[in-house]
Amino acid sequence: MKFLHNWRNTPVVKIFGYVFLFKLLLKSLILAKNSLKYNIKKIPYIKGKIDDETHKVIKTIKSDFNNEIKELISFSNLPDNSITEDKIVEYFTNMKQKYSYDFRNGRVSGSVYAKNHTLDLLHNKLYLYFNKSNPLHTNVFPSIRLMENNLVSMMIKLFNGKDNVCGVFTSGGTESILLACKSYRDYFKHIKNPEIIVSSTVHCAFNKACGYFKIKLITIPCNIDGTFNTEQLETKINQNTILIVGSTPSYNLGIIDPIHSLAQIALKYNIPLHVDACIGAFLINYSEINYDFSIKGVTSISADFHKYGHSPKGASCIMYSKKEILENQYFIDEEWSGGIYATSTITGSRSGNVVALTWATLLSYGNDTYRANYNKIVTMKNHLIAEINQISGLYIIGDPKLSIVAISSDKININLLAEELKKKEWDLNIIQNPNGFHMCLTSYHTIEILNQFIKDIRLLVPIIKDNNDKYSPCIYGTMQKINDNAIIRDVVSNYLHVVNGVNLDYLNKKID
């Protein structure tokens, strides 16, 4: 027995054991890939290795975060005594001056959309008028209710909605999308296993909505030009389909889906069609593209005020072709001990100031200003595309019509190019499937700034060599990299712990 014990621990047997285990795992992977990926992480040795690697990555991320804020004043506890106004102003000044990327210099893609000092002064002047208002209490703040209704009406008119079209003001594009998905799920409550069909370019808020509301998301790989693959669409429609979604444009590629074709298919199968125009609302409606409620078959549209509408953040709208769909997003509890409770959206109490300042923004701009902004954006977009097309090794994905230009390559490591541009203080949006990055043009950009961007790309492309390393997905809103696909979800979850910051250490280990 002692011999057998010693023999089992010889290097040859260990290697044989590893090979056998590998073959067994490979066979299991072929038979049950997803199940294995979940269960293999439970093996103590493998779990320990994954935990160690995850901890290293998270520690790096936290270190980066700490470096970004190390010069800022921080209060973990409520001060015992009040702090003077002058001191608080000093703290605010300190906070304001710290940006990882200073969006004011035009080197940031998207994120901040309105460069308008006059508008900023107007917002500052109007702030105190409604800073204590709460739209939840409609009887206390009727003027906020009126302004909210005005905003919805303006948005409906922008999208050529008639008297049958209705909608509500929301806190952002994600809430608008969540409400749309929830509304269709409940509208088709007789369908026990509801499905929504989208293109692979659809915004991730639809993934979130389906996760929240137990809806199956059917994702169709987009065409090579980034558009919705309508041929594949018809093969995915079945008795459980409750919604088709098109984007105008998609966030990642900036490509507008063929809404007319999608609407024809939706009508053919009597299925609703949602158009996600969150990012493009105040651009596409000033173009020659009429992808709106004038198209028969479009049953809902999500659209943001707070991007190219230049309103304060927290302003969006969800619109429906008929009230019978809208009423499914309402929450009503007639038996609550605090009285009858009802809300139109997910939020309860919220700031009426966002509504008021958004209302003021649209009045301040008018159609003329929005049309001028659209023309400026498109001029810059055309310039950027023309210049990128002259750089050997790079190409533009599809035919972007509005503000987002996605850049990829089949000659160089495009992710490495993005990293090198980051070192030159360009904050870009990284995309995957296909690999690349996009520039989302805003009023902070100019032709001169884009020329510097193009100059930096021209300088970097010749010196970047192809490599065989796998790309590293980037977290939406950050450039942090994850190098091991086996631990992506753990890393991202713990990344969010670091973002939220308070009492959220990884694996009960202190992340120094």
XYZ file of C-alpha atoms in Angstrom:
512
model
C 0.000 0.000 0.000
C 2.914 2.307 0.827
C 4.354 1.615 -2.643
C 1.049 2.446 -4.274
C 0.821 5.633 -2.267
C 4.331 6.719 -3.303
C 3.754 5.697 -6.905
C 0.622 7.817 -7.105
C 2.723 10.860 -6.177
C 5.516 10.404 -8.767
C 5.822 13.171 -11.413
C 4.945 10.775 -14.234
C 1.677 9.799 -12.614
C 0.867 13.402 -11.772
C 1.412 14.417 -15.388
C -0.651 11.464 -16.587
C -3.342 12.477 -14.150
C -3.356 16.037 -15.431
C -3.570 14.816 -19.030
C -6.381 12.456 -18.125
C -8.173 15.230 -16.266
C -7.705 17.582 -19.203
C -9.150 15.039 -21.656
C -12.034 14.385 -19.310
C -12.707 18.081 -18.940
C -12.450 18.606 -22.703
C -14.940 15.830 -23.347
C -17.259 17.249 -20.729
C -16.864 20.682 -22.239
C -18.039 19.431 -25.601
C -21.025 17.719 -23.987
C -21.984 20.421 -21.513
C -19.936 23.556 -22.009
C -21.946 25.978 -19.954
C -22.528 23.586 -17.078
C -18.834 22.744 -16.899
C -17.741 26.367 -16.941
C -19.899 26.908 -13.889
C -18.927 23.759 -11.984
C -15.186 23.735 -12.716
C -14.845 26.952 -10.766
C -15.991 25.034 -7.682
C -12.938 22.757 -7.736
C -10.905 24.036 -4.748
C -7.559 24.328 -6.551
C -9.052 26.040 -9.603
C -11.278 28.243 -7.468
C -8.252 29.333 -5.454
C -6.296 30.221 -8.581
C -9.220 32.170 -10.037
C -9.749 33.992 -6.748
C -6.063 34.920 -6.572
C -6.026 36.243 -10.131
C -9.279 38.114 -9.622
C -7.933 39.690 -6.462
C -4.823 40.886 -8.315
C -6.899 42.526 -11.044
C -9.289 44.152 -8.574
C -6.375 45.395 -6.493
C -4.963 47.063 -9.618
C -8.323 48.623 -10.446
C -8.724 49.945 -6.903
C -5.201 51.347 -7.018
C -6.065 53.181 -10.242
C -9.269 54.514 -8.694
C -7.438 55.676 -5.578
C -4.831 57.477 -7.664
C -7.628 59.377 -9.401
C -9.012 60.737 -6.119
C -5.972 60.853 -3.849
C -5.812 64.671 -3.948
C -9.496 65.139 -3.134
C -11.084 66.001 0.197
C -13.011 62.994 1.526
C -15.467 62.573 4.421
C -16.294 59.024 5.524
C -18.188 60.303 8.561
C -20.674 63.104 9.006
C -18.767 66.041 10.551
C -19.626 66.821 14.174
C -20.022 70.508 13.412
C -21.160 72.424 10.375
C -18.538 73.479 7.857
C -18.490 77.065 6.665
C -19.796 78.062 3.262
C -16.385 79.334 2.170
C -14.791 76.019 3.086
C -17.422 74.029 1.208
C -16.868 76.218 -1.855
C -13.161 75.472 -1.512
C -13.929 71.736 -1.397
C -16.177 72.010 -4.447
C -13.468 73.843 -6.346
C -11.069 71.059 -5.422
C -13.543 68.419 -6.632
C -14.308 70.232 -9.880
C -10.674 70.555 -10.879
C -10.046 66.813 -10.727
C -10.893 64.987 -13.953
C -9.129 61.860 -15.180
C -9.935 63.231 -18.617
C -10.852 66.880 -18.957
C -13.897 66.703 -21.220
C -13.670 70.450 -21.762
C -10.697 70.057 -24.106
C -12.638 67.891 -26.570
C -10.608 64.708 -26.081
C -13.507 62.695 -24.646
C -15.876 60.581 -26.726
C -19.486 61.234 -25.757
C -20.178 61.403 -21.988
C -20.780 65.184 -21.896
C -22.738 66.650 -24.790
C -23.505 70.329 -24.212
C -20.796 72.960 -24.573
C -22.847 76.110 -24.149
C -21.797 78.663 -21.545
C -24.950 80.716 -22.041
C -27.081 77.654 -21.328
C -24.994 76.878 -18.238
C -25.623 80.385 -16.910
C -29.350 80.007 -17.570
C -29.432 76.706 -15.653
C -27.581 78.306 -12.750
C -30.013 81.227 -12.721
C -33.089 78.978 -12.754
C -31.851 76.321 -10.324
C -33.445 77.795 -7.185
C -36.902 78.092 -8.737
C -37.760 74.397 -8.489
C -34.891 72.803 -6.557
C -37.268 71.548 -3.843
C -39.956 70.230 -6.184
C -40.938 66.563 -6.443
C -43.037 65.323 -9.391
C -44.385 62.483 -7.236
C -46.601 65.032 -5.481
C -48.494 66.249 -8.517
C -50.985 68.343 -6.527
C -48.212 70.234 -4.704
C -46.198 70.992 -7.849
C -48.700 71.393 -10.715
C -46.275 73.523 -12.748
C -43.784 70.640 -12.827
C -46.567 68.353 -14.011
C -47.371 70.817 -16.794
C -43.726 71.136 -17.870
C -43.337 67.355 -17.877
C -46.402 67.012 -20.094
C -45.057 69.739 -22.378
C -41.768 67.886 -22.773
C -43.481 64.617 -23.657
C -45.676 66.458 -26.159
C -42.641 68.120 -27.763
C -40.882 64.778 -28.104
C -43.974 63.141 -29.599
C -44.183 65.926 -32.182
C -40.475 65.514 -33.024
C -41.214 61.870 -33.833
C -44.316 62.705 -35.909
C -46.695 61.255 -33.357
C -50.409 61.884 -33.796
C -53.118 62.211 -31.158
C -52.999 58.498 -30.392
C -49.331 58.616 -29.300
C -48.703 58.981 -25.573
C -45.729 58.779 -23.231
C -44.043 59.705 -19.978
C -40.905 61.501 -18.837
C -38.243 59.183 -17.354
C -34.870 59.447 -15.625
C -32.839 58.229 -18.602
C -32.600 55.884 -21.542
C -32.184 52.791 -19.406
C -35.390 53.485 -17.481
C -37.222 54.187 -20.739
C -36.076 50.837 -22.117
C -36.852 48.968 -18.897
C -40.365 50.380 -18.900
C -40.924 49.465 -22.550
C -39.874 45.853 -21.996
C -41.961 45.571 -18.834
C -44.975 47.067 -20.618
C -44.843 44.602 -23.500
C -44.321 41.674 -21.141
C -47.475 42.591 -19.239
C -49.385 43.545 -22.388
C -48.811 39.966 -23.551
C -49.310 38.425 -20.113
C -50.941 35.374 -21.703
C -47.527 34.472 -23.183
C -45.807 32.499 -20.430
C -42.296 32.483 -21.934
C -41.958 35.893 -23.607
C -39.105 36.642 -26.022
C -37.691 39.880 -27.407
C -35.670 39.801 -30.636
C -32.787 42.241 -31.056
C -29.656 42.743 -33.117
C -26.284 42.172 -31.467
C -25.744 45.941 -31.616
C -28.706 46.781 -29.381
C -27.996 48.708 -26.192
C -27.237 46.569 -23.146
C -30.204 48.112 -21.319
C -32.334 45.543 -23.165
C -30.206 42.751 -21.690
C -30.717 44.336 -18.288
C -34.471 44.643 -18.799
C -34.810 41.017 -19.861
C -32.746 39.950 -16.857
C -34.910 41.967 -14.488
C -38.259 40.938 -15.950
C -37.570 37.295 -16.846
C -37.822 37.763 -20.589
C -35.758 35.681 -23.003
C -33.567 37.858 -25.207
C -33.004 36.491 -28.711
C -29.896 38.151 -30.158
C -29.189 38.008 -33.891
C -25.629 38.747 -35.071
C -25.666 41.972 -37.065
C -24.726 42.229 -40.725
C -21.114 43.042 -41.568
C -22.142 46.695 -41.997
C -23.609 46.755 -38.492
C -27.275 46.739 -39.525
C -30.010 44.405 -38.302
C -29.954 41.083 -40.168
C -33.594 41.048 -41.264
C -33.231 37.717 -43.096
C -32.333 36.009 -39.833
C -35.081 37.879 -37.995
C -37.946 35.990 -39.597
C -36.385 32.649 -38.642
C -36.437 33.638 -34.956
C -40.045 34.792 -34.704
C -42.387 32.382 -32.934
C -45.487 32.328 -30.746
C -43.481 33.679 -27.790
C -42.189 36.800 -29.543
C -43.539 39.941 -27.869
C -41.247 42.595 -29.383
C -38.699 43.437 -32.084
C -36.176 46.215 -31.422
C -34.324 48.492 -33.844
C -31.779 51.222 -33.065
C -31.423 54.730 -34.530
C -28.501 54.568 -34.113
C -26.816 51.784 -32.162
C -24.579 52.985 -29.342
C -21.581 50.812 -30.168
C -21.355 51.199 -33.958
C -23.440 54.294 -34.629
C -25.384 52.447 -37.326
C -29.070 53.033 -38.014
C -31.133 49.873 -38.399
C -33.511 49.480 -41.396
C -36.652 50.522 -39.541
C -38.911 50.349 -42.616
C -37.930 46.707 -43.200
C -38.308 45.864 -39.524
C -41.737 47.504 -39.491
C -42.883 45.465 -42.492
C -41.842 42.254 -40.756
C -43.471 43.381 -37.511
C -46.742 44.046 -39.331
C -46.539 40.743 -41.206
C -46.395 38.806 -37.938
C -48.478 41.260 -35.884
C -45.622 41.923 -33.444
C -44.800 45.318 -31.857
C -41.677 47.205 -32.957
C -39.686 49.400 -30.573
C -37.259 52.008 -31.913
C -34.445 52.935 -29.541
C -33.553 56.527 -30.408
C -32.086 57.393 -27.023
C -28.809 58.750 -28.327
C -30.054 59.972 -31.695
C -33.329 61.717 -30.883
C -32.164 65.306 -31.391
C -30.071 64.405 -34.429
C -32.099 62.029 -36.576
C -35.187 64.229 -36.391
C -33.244 67.048 -38.061
C -31.947 64.784 -40.804
C -33.727 63.532 -43.898
C -34.284 60.156 -42.232
C -37.847 59.780 -40.983
C -37.716 56.816 -38.643
C -40.599 57.698 -36.374
C -44.302 57.129 -35.676
C -45.140 57.963 -39.290
C -43.969 54.431 -40.105
C -46.816 51.976 -39.725
C -45.692 49.212 -37.394
C -43.633 51.344 -34.989
C -45.356 50.960 -31.626
C -42.914 52.637 -29.223
C -39.837 54.870 -29.175
C -37.317 55.651 -26.429
C -35.575 59.028 -26.707
C -33.276 61.055 -24.441
C -33.336 64.786 -23.778
C -30.031 64.686 -21.923
C -27.728 63.813 -24.812
C -28.089 65.939 -27.929
C -31.070 67.706 -26.386
C -28.412 69.250 -24.081
C -30.600 69.080 -20.975
C -29.272 68.174 -17.509
C -28.701 64.461 -16.946
C -31.722 62.463 -15.874
C -34.098 63.319 -18.712
C -35.585 60.870 -21.196
C -38.934 59.834 -22.624
C -40.749 56.626 -23.506
C -43.555 56.914 -26.062
C -46.203 54.431 -27.216
C -48.543 54.330 -30.187
C -51.511 53.668 -27.908
C -52.390 54.023 -24.235
C -53.255 50.318 -23.921
C -49.527 49.550 -24.002
C -48.518 52.464 -21.776
C -50.852 51.533 -18.938
C -48.951 48.277 -18.464
C -45.949 50.205 -17.127
C -48.027 51.838 -14.365
C -47.740 50.588 -10.800
C -50.913 50.873 -8.735
C -51.571 49.595 -5.213
C -55.073 50.472 -4.075
C -54.800 48.667 -0.719
C -51.550 50.059 0.739
C -51.970 51.261 4.337
C -50.489 54.625 3.368
C -53.276 55.230 0.881
C -53.660 54.494 -2.807
C -50.175 54.520 -4.332
C -49.550 54.955 -8.040
C -46.541 55.823 -10.199
C -46.067 55.996 -13.947
C -42.397 55.020 -13.871
C -39.954 53.015 -11.759
C -38.954 55.966 -9.601
C -41.017 57.409 -6.770
C -39.673 60.692 -5.450
C -37.367 62.504 -7.857
C -36.141 65.997 -8.551
C -38.530 68.277 -10.384
C -35.590 70.515 -11.143
C -34.449 68.180 -13.924
C -37.872 68.546 -15.525
C -37.859 72.326 -15.150
C -34.339 72.801 -16.501
C -35.007 70.437 -19.402
C -38.108 72.468 -20.239
C -36.027 75.658 -20.114
C -33.357 74.082 -22.326
C -35.762 73.178 -25.109
C -37.347 76.634 -25.024
C -33.905 78.246 -25.073
C -32.807 76.236 -28.116
C -35.769 75.762 -30.381
C -35.657 73.896 -33.675
C -33.162 76.310 -35.215
C -30.449 75.621 -32.636
C -30.967 71.864 -32.753
C -30.804 71.917 -36.536
C -27.559 73.909 -36.426
C -26.101 71.454 -33.901
C -27.032 68.543 -36.154
C -25.347 70.168 -39.159
C -22.168 70.803 -37.158
C -22.054 67.196 -35.907
C -22.568 65.742 -39.387
C -19.879 67.999 -40.870
C -17.383 66.749 -38.278
C -18.506 63.160 -38.791
C -17.945 63.359 -42.534
C -14.500 64.898 -42.005
C -13.476 62.175 -39.559
C -14.645 59.385 -41.867
C -12.848 60.856 -44.878
C -9.569 61.103 -42.959
C -9.760 57.635 -41.373
C -10.481 56.094 -44.778
C -7.115 57.397 -45.958
C -5.187 55.605 -43.202
C -3.952 52.215 -44.367
C -4.971 49.393 -42.050
C -8.050 51.070 -40.573
C -11.655 51.048 -41.694
C -14.989 52.515 -40.634
C -17.629 49.979 -39.630
C -20.695 50.396 -41.805
C -22.125 53.724 -42.915
C -22.643 55.944 -39.847
C -25.124 58.756 -40.495
C -25.104 60.686 -37.221
C -22.548 61.286 -34.465
C -20.864 57.941 -33.719
C -18.002 56.657 -35.866
C -16.708 53.147 -35.105
C -13.159 52.314 -36.187
C -11.692 48.830 -36.617
C -8.819 47.076 -38.379
C -7.920 43.761 -39.960
C -4.236 44.717 -40.162
C -3.208 45.929 -36.716
C -4.150 45.257 -33.102
C -6.923 47.822 -32.785
C -7.091 47.427 -29.005
C -3.425 48.322 -28.745
C -4.095 51.425 -30.835
C -6.856 52.405 -28.408
C -4.492 51.908 -25.469
C -1.811 54.058 -27.098
C -4.371 56.772 -27.821
C -5.369 56.623 -24.170
C -1.766 57.438 -23.259
C -2.151 60.531 -25.413
C -5.183 61.431 -23.262
C -7.922 60.453 -25.697
C -10.874 58.893 -23.861
C -12.524 56.564 -26.364
C -15.320 54.011 -26.163
C -14.008 50.465 -26.628
C -16.229 47.999 -28.477
C -16.062 44.271 -29.098
C -17.532 41.816 -31.601
C -16.003 43.282 -33.722
C -13.021 44.731 -31.893
C -12.552 48.451 -32.194
C -13.382 51.784 -30.659
C -15.717 54.600 -31.481
C -15.652 58.369 -31.306
C -18.961 59.911 -30.284
C -18.910 63.509 -31.493
C -20.332 66.276 -29.313
C -20.350 70.071 -29.216
C -16.996 69.895 -27.411
C -15.374 68.675 -30.608
C -14.129 70.814 -33.463
C -12.448 70.129 -36.795
C -9.153 71.260 -35.245
C -9.484 68.784 -32.364
C -10.337 65.986 -34.781
C -7.290 66.844 -36.864
C -5.116 66.310 -33.784
C -6.906 63.003 -33.162
C -6.223 61.926 -36.746
C -2.610 63.091 -36.497
C -2.074 60.924 -33.406
C -3.613 57.915 -35.149
C -1.394 58.402 -38.203
C 1.628 58.521 -35.923
C 0.714 55.348 -34.025
C -0.569 53.003 -36.732
C 2.805 52.315 -38.440
C 4.520 51.414 -35.165
C 1.852 49.064 -33.828
C 2.543 45.436 -34.574
C 0.026 42.651 -34.785
C 0.099 40.230 -31.873
C -1.710 37.019 -31.110
C -2.897 37.989 -27.647
C -6.593 37.686 -27.151
C -8.382 40.986 -26.848
C -9.515 42.067 -23.427
C -13.122 43.179 -23.042
C -13.470 46.610 -21.498
C -16.068 47.560 -18.954
C -18.638 50.059 -20.284
C -17.536 53.418 -18.927
C -13.910 52.522 -18.139
C -10.705 51.410 -19.853
C -9.813 48.778 -17.242
C -8.786 45.517 -18.907
C -9.624 41.930 -18.011
C -7.157 39.395 -19.377
C -8.699 36.041 -18.444
C -12.106 35.212 -19.883
C -12.650 32.637 -17.127
C -12.883 35.337 -14.488
C -14.604 38.154 -16.368
C -17.889 38.025 -14.452
C -16.141 37.839 -11.083
C -13.886 40.729 -11.997
C -16.742 42.886 -13.270
C -18.830 42.178 -10.173
C -15.940 43.144 -7.956
C -15.169 46.127 -10.173
C -18.660 47.359 -9.278
C -17.851 46.728 -5.615
C -14.870 49.044 -6.024
C -17.013 51.659 -7.786
C -19.574 51.593 -4.971
C -16.713 51.638 -2.537
C -18.225 51.324 0.930
C -17.787 48.086 2.904
C -17.438 45.999 -0.250
C -14.147 44.142 -0.028
C -13.422 41.209 -2.316
C -13.623 37.682 -0.854
C -13.546 39.123 2.661
C -9.995 40.257 1.922
C -9.015 43.835 2.502
C -8.193 45.426 -0.842
C -5.454 47.810 0.152
